[in-house]
Short mmCIF file of C-alpha atoms in Angstrom, two decimals:
data_model
loop_
_atom_site.label_atom_id
_atom_site.label_comp_id
_atom_site.label_asym_id
_atom_site.label_seq_id
_atom_site.Cartn_x
_atom_site.Cartn_y
_atom_site.Cartn_z
CA UNK A 1 -6.27 -23.16 -6.21
CA UNK A 2 -3.23 -21.22 -7.65
CA UNK A 3 -5.71 -18.21 -8.50
CA UNK A 4 -7.09 -18.19 -4.96
CA UNK A 5 -3.50 -17.79 -3.79
CA UNK A 6 -2.45 -15.16 -5.81
CA UNK A 7 -5.68 -13.32 -5.21
CA UNK A 8 -5.14 -13.52 -1.35
CA UNK A 9 -1.71 -12.01 -1.71
CA UNK A 10 -2.84 -9.30 -4.09
CA UNK A 11 -5.71 -8.33 -1.70
CA UNK A 12 -3.33 -8.20 1.43
CA UNK A 13 -1.11 -6.00 -0.63
CA UNK A 14 -3.66 -3.67 -1.85
CA UNK A 15 -5.44 -3.40 1.46
CA UNK A 16 -2.03 -2.72 3.23
CA UNK A 17 -1.71 0.36 0.96
CA UNK A 18 -5.39 1.81 1.72
CA UNK A 19 -6.56 4.06 4.33
CA UNK A 20 -8.14 1.20 6.34
CA UNK A 21 -7.92 -2.76 6.73
CA UNK A 22 -10.45 -3.56 3.80
CA UNK A 23 -12.32 -6.86 4.01
CA UNK A 24 -11.87 -9.77 1.59
CA UNK A 25 -14.39 -12.50 0.49
CA UNK A 26 -11.11 -14.81 -0.41
CA UNK A 27 -9.41 -15.95 2.78
CA UNK A 28 -6.15 -17.57 3.30
CA UNK A 29 -6.43 -21.51 3.90
CA UNK A 30 -5.98 -22.67 7.40
CA UNK A 31 -2.70 -22.15 8.97
CA UNK A 32 -1.46 -20.00 6.14
CA UNK A 33 -1.48 -15.99 5.73
CA UNK A 34 0.22 -13.12 4.42
CA UNK A 35 2.54 -10.39 5.86
CA UNK A 36 2.99 -6.94 3.86
CA UNK A 37 5.09 -3.91 4.54
CA UNK A 38 4.28 -0.77 2.64
CA UNK A 39 5.87 2.83 2.39
CA UNK A 40 3.21 5.25 1.63
CA UNK A 41 3.88 8.86 0.59
CA UNK A 42 0.76 11.42 0.66
CA UNK A 43 0.89 14.95 -0.49
CA UNK A 44 -1.93 17.65 -0.89
CA UNK A 45 -2.11 21.41 -1.72
CA UNK A 46 -5.83 21.71 -1.79
CA UNK A 47 -8.55 20.55 0.98
CA UNK A 48 -12.28 20.78 0.96
CA UNK A 49 -13.33 23.46 3.71
CA UNK A 50 -16.90 21.70 3.89
CA UNK A 51 -17.59 20.93 0.61
CA UNK A 52 -15.71 23.93 -0.92
CA UNK A 53 -12.34 23.14 -2.77
CA UNK A 54 -9.68 25.38 -1.50
CA UNK A 55 -5.83 25.86 -1.26
CA UNK A 56 -4.45 24.68 1.99
CA UNK A 57 -3.50 28.01 3.96
CA UNK A 58 0.06 26.89 4.96
CA UNK A 59 0.96 25.69 1.51
CA UNK A 60 0.47 21.76 1.47
CA UNK A 61 0.61 18.62 3.51
CA UNK A 62 2.85 15.86 3.37
CA UNK A 63 2.56 12.63 5.09
CA UNK A 64 5.03 9.58 5.15
CA UNK A 65 3.82 6.22 6.45
CA UNK A 66 4.98 2.71 7.16
CA UNK A 67 2.22 0.26 7.02
CA UNK A 68 2.34 -3.34 8.28
CA UNK A 69 -0.39 -5.72 7.66
CA UNK A 70 -0.92 -9.39 8.22
CA UNK A 71 -3.84 -11.82 7.97
CA UNK A 72 -4.11 -15.32 9.16
CA UNK A 73 -6.48 -18.32 8.34
CA UNK A 74 -8.03 -20.01 11.29
CA UNK A 75 -10.37 -22.29 9.58
CA UNK A 76 -11.74 -22.60 5.95
CA UNK A 77 -14.19 -20.13 6.79
CA UNK A 78 -12.55 -17.73 9.46
CA UNK A 79 -9.68 -15.49 9.21
CA UNK A 80 -7.83 -12.63 11.24
CA UNK A 81 -6.23 -9.45 10.10
CA UNK A 82 -4.40 -6.73 11.81
CA UNK A 83 -3.06 -3.41 10.59
CA UNK A 84 -0.47 -1.12 12.54
CA UNK A 85 0.99 2.20 10.91
CA UNK A 86 3.62 4.42 11.88
CA UNK A 87 3.48 7.97 10.43
CA UNK A 88 4.50 11.62 10.10
CA UNK A 89 2.68 14.62 9.03
CA UNK A 90 3.96 17.93 8.33
CA UNK A 91 2.90 21.03 6.50
CA UNK A 92 4.87 23.10 3.85
CA UNK A 93 5.12 26.12 6.05
CA UNK A 94 7.32 26.14 9.29
CA UNK A 95 5.51 26.27 12.56
CA UNK A 96 4.46 28.86 13.14
CA UNK A 97 2.65 30.16 11.16
CA UNK A 98 2.00 26.72 9.92
CA UNK A 99 0.74 23.91 12.11
CA UNK A 100 3.17 21.67 14.15
CA UNK A 101 4.42 18.56 12.56
CA UNK A 102 3.14 15.04 14.16
CA UNK A 103 5.07 11.78 14.37
CA UNK A 104 4.04 8.57 15.85
CA UNK A 105 1.90 5.54 15.86
CA UNK A 106 -1.42 5.78 13.90
CA UNK A 107 -4.67 3.69 14.93
CA UNK A 108 -4.32 0.20 15.22
CA UNK A 109 -6.98 -1.97 13.39
CA UNK A 110 -7.76 -5.71 14.09
CA UNK A 111 -10.41 -7.59 12.44
CA UNK A 112 -11.93 -11.16 11.98
CA UNK A 113 -13.65 -12.44 8.91
CA UNK A 114 -16.20 -15.34 8.59
CA UNK A 115 -17.07 -16.42 5.17
CA UNK A 116 -20.55 -17.95 4.89
CA UNK A 117 -20.78 -18.59 1.18
CA UNK A 118 -17.84 -19.99 -0.62
CA UNK A 119 -18.00 -19.91 -4.58
CA UNK A 120 -16.04 -23.00 -4.91
CA UNK A 121 -18.68 -24.88 -2.89
CA UNK A 122 -21.51 -23.05 -4.55
CA UNK A 123 -20.22 -22.10 -8.09
CA UNK A 124 -23.49 -20.29 -9.14
CA UNK A 125 -23.21 -17.82 -6.19
CA UNK A 126 -20.22 -15.32 -5.37
CA UNK A 127 -18.20 -15.64 -2.10
CA UNK A 128 -19.88 -13.70 0.86
CA UNK A 129 -18.31 -12.83 4.06
CA UNK A 130 -19.03 -10.72 7.07
CA UNK A 131 -16.02 -8.81 8.82
CA UNK A 132 -16.10 -7.18 12.15
CA UNK A 133 -13.27 -4.94 13.29
CA UNK A 134 -12.16 -2.86 16.00
CA UNK A 135 -10.02 0.13 15.94
CA UNK A 136 -7.85 1.12 18.87
CA UNK A 137 -6.85 5.15 18.68
CA UNK A 138 -3.15 5.90 18.44
CA UNK A 139 -1.16 8.55 20.84
CA UNK A 140 -1.35 11.75 19.10
CA UNK A 141 -2.75 14.94 18.85
CA UNK A 142 -6.41 14.81 17.36
CA UNK A 143 -7.34 18.71 17.22
CA UNK A 144 -4.61 19.70 14.54
CA UNK A 145 -4.82 20.18 10.84
CA UNK A 146 -1.81 17.98 10.69
CA UNK A 147 -3.55 15.40 13.03
CA UNK A 148 -2.35 11.68 12.43
CA UNK A 149 -6.12 10.48 13.10
CA UNK A 150 -9.29 11.42 14.76
CA UNK A 151 -8.38 10.06 18.41
CA UNK A 152 -11.26 7.80 18.54
CA UNK A 153 -11.64 4.01 19.11
CA UNK A 154 -14.22 2.43 16.76
CA UNK A 155 -16.33 -0.63 15.93
CA UNK A 156 -17.16 -1.73 12.54
CA UNK A 157 -19.08 -4.51 10.61
CA UNK A 158 -19.33 -5.05 6.90
CA UNK A 159 -20.46 -7.53 4.26
CA UNK A 160 -18.06 -8.34 1.48
CA UNK A 161 -19.15 -10.03 -1.86
CA UNK A 162 -16.65 -11.50 -4.50
CA UNK A 163 -16.42 -13.49 -7.59
CA UNK A 164 -13.64 -14.75 -9.61
CA UNK A 165 -14.38 -15.08 -13.52
CA UNK A 166 -12.74 -17.53 -15.77
CA UNK A 167 -9.70 -17.85 -13.31
CA UNK A 168 -8.42 -14.46 -14.31
CA UNK A 169 -10.75 -11.86 -13.32
CA UNK A 170 -12.06 -10.80 -9.78
CA UNK A 171 -14.60 -8.36 -8.50
CA UNK A 172 -15.46 -7.50 -4.75
CA UNK A 173 -17.57 -5.09 -3.15
CA UNK A 174 -17.69 -4.29 0.71
CA UNK A 175 -20.44 -2.08 2.39
CA UNK A 176 -19.78 -1.44 6.00
CA UNK A 177 -20.54 0.97 8.90
CA UNK A 178 -18.15 2.28 11.63
CA UNK A 179 -19.13 3.63 14.98
CA UNK A 180 -16.79 5.93 16.56
CA UNK A 181 -16.41 7.27 20.19
CA UNK A 182 -15.59 10.62 21.58
CA UNK A 183 -18.21 12.56 19.66
CA UNK A 184 -16.18 11.76 16.44
CA UNK A 185 -19.06 11.02 13.37
CA UNK A 186 -19.98 7.70 12.49
CA UNK A 187 -18.94 6.47 9.06
CA UNK A 188 -20.40 4.23 6.18
CA UNK A 189 -18.15 3.14 3.68
CA UNK A 190 -18.04 1.31 0.20
CA UNK A 191 -15.06 -0.55 -1.41
CA UNK A 192 -15.37 -1.70 -4.77
CA UNK A 193 -12.30 -3.69 -6.38
CA UNK A 194 -11.30 -5.24 -9.62
CA UNK A 195 -8.30 -7.70 -10.08
CA UNK A 196 -6.93 -9.24 -13.43
CA UNK A 197 -4.18 -11.83 -13.60
CA UNK A 198 -1.75 -10.84 -16.60
CA UNK A 199 0.37 -13.98 -17.18
CA UNK A 200 1.90 -15.79 -14.38
CA UNK A 201 3.12 -13.24 -12.17
CA UNK A 202 1.20 -9.80 -12.62
CA UNK A 203 -1.79 -8.80 -11.07
CA UNK A 204 -3.43 -5.48 -12.03
CA UNK A 205 -6.14 -3.88 -9.83
CA UNK A 206 -8.39 -0.91 -9.56
CA UNK A 207 -10.62 0.55 -6.84
CA UNK A 208 -13.19 2.87 -5.86
CA UNK A 209 -13.47 3.90 -2.29
CA UNK A 210 -16.22 6.11 -0.45
CA UNK A 211 -16.61 6.98 3.12
CA UNK A 212 -19.64 9.04 4.25
CA UNK A 213 -19.82 10.32 7.78
CA UNK A 214 -22.85 11.62 9.92
CA UNK A 215 -23.08 14.94 11.51
CA UNK A 216 -23.08 18.41 9.92
CA UNK A 217 -20.03 19.97 11.51
CA UNK A 218 -17.88 21.58 8.67
CA UNK A 219 -14.09 23.37 9.18
CA UNK A 220 -15.06 27.13 9.45
CA UNK A 221 -18.49 26.40 9.97
CA UNK A 222 -21.04 27.32 12.57
CA UNK A 223 -19.90 26.05 15.94
CA UNK A 224 -16.35 24.97 14.58
CA UNK A 225 -13.26 25.52 16.72
CA UNK A 226 -9.86 24.20 16.15
CA UNK A 227 -10.22 21.92 19.28
CA UNK A 228 -13.13 20.19 17.15
CA UNK A 229 -11.33 19.17 14.11
CA UNK A 230 -11.62 15.57 14.95
CA UNK A 231 -15.50 16.06 15.04
CA UNK A 232 -15.96 17.55 11.70
CA UNK A 233 -17.95 15.20 9.09
CA UNK A 234 -15.04 14.03 6.90
CA UNK A 235 -16.30 12.53 3.57
CA UNK A 236 -13.91 11.02 1.14
CA UNK A 237 -14.09 9.45 -2.46
CA UNK A 238 -10.75 8.04 -3.64
CA UNK A 239 -9.80 6.20 -7.00
CA UNK A 240 -6.78 3.93 -7.13
CA UNK A 241 -4.84 1.78 -9.53
CA UNK A 242 -2.13 -0.63 -9.01
CA UNK A 243 -0.05 -3.69 -9.94
CA UNK A 244 1.66 -6.69 -8.29
CA UNK A 245 4.48 -8.70 -9.52
CA UNK A 246 4.90 -12.07 -8.06
CA UNK A 247 8.82 -12.61 -7.47
CA UNK A 248 8.19 -16.11 -6.42
CA UNK A 249 4.99 -17.85 -5.31
CA UNK A 250 5.68 -16.54 -1.84
CA UNK A 251 6.89 -12.82 -2.22
CA UNK A 252 5.21 -10.07 -4.15
CA UNK A 253 6.15 -6.64 -4.98
CA UNK A 254 3.45 -3.91 -5.40
CA UNK A 255 3.02 -0.43 -6.53
CA UNK A 256 -0.11 1.56 -6.12
CA UNK A 257 -1.60 5.17 -6.64
CA UNK A 258 -4.44 6.65 -5.15
CA UNK A 259 -6.37 10.07 -5.90
CA UNK A 260 -8.85 11.78 -3.63
CA UNK A 261 -11.35 12.73 -6.13
CA UNK A 262 -13.90 14.67 -3.85
CA UNK A 263 -14.68 14.98 -0.23
CA UNK A 264 -15.75 16.95 2.80
CA UNK A 265 -13.48 18.52 5.43
CA UNK A 266 -10.63 16.45 4.05
CA UNK A 267 -7.25 17.00 2.24
CA UNK A 268 -7.12 16.36 -1.30
CA UNK A 269 -4.24 13.75 -1.01
CA UNK A 270 -2.32 12.03 -4.05
CA UNK A 271 -0.76 8.89 -2.88
CA UNK A 272 2.09 6.43 -3.93
CA UNK A 273 2.37 3.09 -2.15
CA UNK A 274 5.09 0.39 -2.55
CA UNK A 275 4.71 -2.89 -1.01
CA UNK A 276 6.51 -6.18 -0.42
CA UNK A 277 4.54 -9.05 0.82
CA UNK A 278 5.29 -12.59 1.97
CA UNK A 279 2.88 -15.50 1.98
CA UNK A 280 3.45 -18.01 4.54
CA UNK A 281 2.27 -21.58 5.39
CA UNK A 282 2.27 -23.08 8.88
CA UNK A 283 0.56 -26.32 8.00
CA UNK A 284 3.73 -28.07 7.80
CA UNK A 285 5.00 -26.85 11.03
CA UNK A 286 2.38 -29.01 12.98
#
């Protein structure tokens, strides 16, 4: 069971550093869970205007964020998760002529996961889970190039598959769909992740993320106005690498790097995320 505990902490850390609360087929045991706090720094000098890669007209974008993630096991097969983010975004050029800075709370995401196939009960099968989540839009201006988010609530569902090999390697794949409010395009998304346990304390990871939005509105395209930034079809392809060091069985330190490799109507961000995580167990508390 030691390997499961390490992977649960690694996935909690990794998800906190990503752009959304990702699903996991490996759940915390009942009355236990994990908390993680991440500092995330993103910068971009180019963006995708439609599908064309161009320099940002105001020099660049910088975004600094604090992510707080938590998950908790209700039963052997059901877990809850929540993510809250405080962030600030600024352009390299002063305003005006550059866009105004933004600072505030980003969207809050909550979710529940039901694992209905457990590889430790059925060793020939992968673990399989269904996650449903809800996004509550934050209080910010969504019509700016420096917008913190799209300013829309969302409901999503995803299937997650995962398998542990030889008590050292693990793979997971998540496929889902997100329905957004307020004319913001709906999205399908894929997360693929790999983990490897190195010795007793190190876990390395790699991930590929892809989001594909509905609609056909592009920045600068037909029908576009600045007031419709949130309605553009934002596609993202992102690659990431990372490592976590388990200081103690309950405390972990993580460092992750992400790179947007392709997209549509999105900034080409490079991202560094530093994370501290804490795994707790309330079983003995009653």
